[in-house]
Structures are given as C-alpha cells and as structure tokens.
Coordinates of C-alpha atoms in Angstrom, one line a residue:
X1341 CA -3.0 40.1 -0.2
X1342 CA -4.0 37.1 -2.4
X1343 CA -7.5 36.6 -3.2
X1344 CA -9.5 34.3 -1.8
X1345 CA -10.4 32.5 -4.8
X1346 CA -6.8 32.1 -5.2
X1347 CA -6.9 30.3 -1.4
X1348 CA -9.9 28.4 -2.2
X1349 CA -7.9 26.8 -5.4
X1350 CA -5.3 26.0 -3.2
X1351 CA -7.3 24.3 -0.4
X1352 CA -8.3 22.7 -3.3
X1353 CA -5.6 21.1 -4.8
X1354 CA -4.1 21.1 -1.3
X1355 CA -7.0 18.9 0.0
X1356 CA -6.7 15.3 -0.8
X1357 CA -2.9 15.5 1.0
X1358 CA -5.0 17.2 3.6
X1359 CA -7.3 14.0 3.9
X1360 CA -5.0 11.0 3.2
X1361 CA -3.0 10.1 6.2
X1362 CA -0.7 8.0 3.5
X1363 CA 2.4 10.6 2.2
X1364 CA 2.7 8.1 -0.7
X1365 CA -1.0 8.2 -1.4
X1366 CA -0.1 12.3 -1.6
X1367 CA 2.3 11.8 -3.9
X1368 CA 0.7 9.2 -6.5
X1369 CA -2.8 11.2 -6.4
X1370 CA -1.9 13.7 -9.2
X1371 CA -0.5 11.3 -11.3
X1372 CA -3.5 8.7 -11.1
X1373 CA -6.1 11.1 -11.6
X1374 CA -3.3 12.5 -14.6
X1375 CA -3.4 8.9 -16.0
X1376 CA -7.0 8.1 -15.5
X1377 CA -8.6 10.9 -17.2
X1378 CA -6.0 10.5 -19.9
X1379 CA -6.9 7.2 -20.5
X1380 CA -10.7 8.1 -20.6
X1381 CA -9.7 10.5 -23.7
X1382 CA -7.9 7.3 -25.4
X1383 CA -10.5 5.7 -24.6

C-alpha cells in the first residue's frame, strides 16, 4: 500500500483538474503557474 501522504500529494496536484470543469484550463494550469513563478524569479 502507498502512503497516505503519497495520496494526499496526489489529491493535490490532482485537484485544480478536480475543480475546473474546463479540460483546457487542466491542461494550461501547470504551465501558467510554471511561467508565473518563473517570471517572479526574473523578476
């Protein structure tokens, strides 16, 4: 059996696709949080 913090990560990650009705909104998430806190470091 996992662990449950392994789940709880999961859920996690898992969660905004979980939330967001829009597939494409799925998709793009990652990437715009990706880009957004990269910028902030350019920044």
């Amino acid at each position: 059996m996992q662990p449950m913090t392994v789940r709880n990560a999961v859920a996690a990650v898992l969660w905004p696709c979980t939330q967001l009705a829009s597939a494409a909104t799925c998709t793009t998430w990652p990437a715009e949080v990706y880009l957004l806190r990269h910028a902030e470091k350019l920044n």
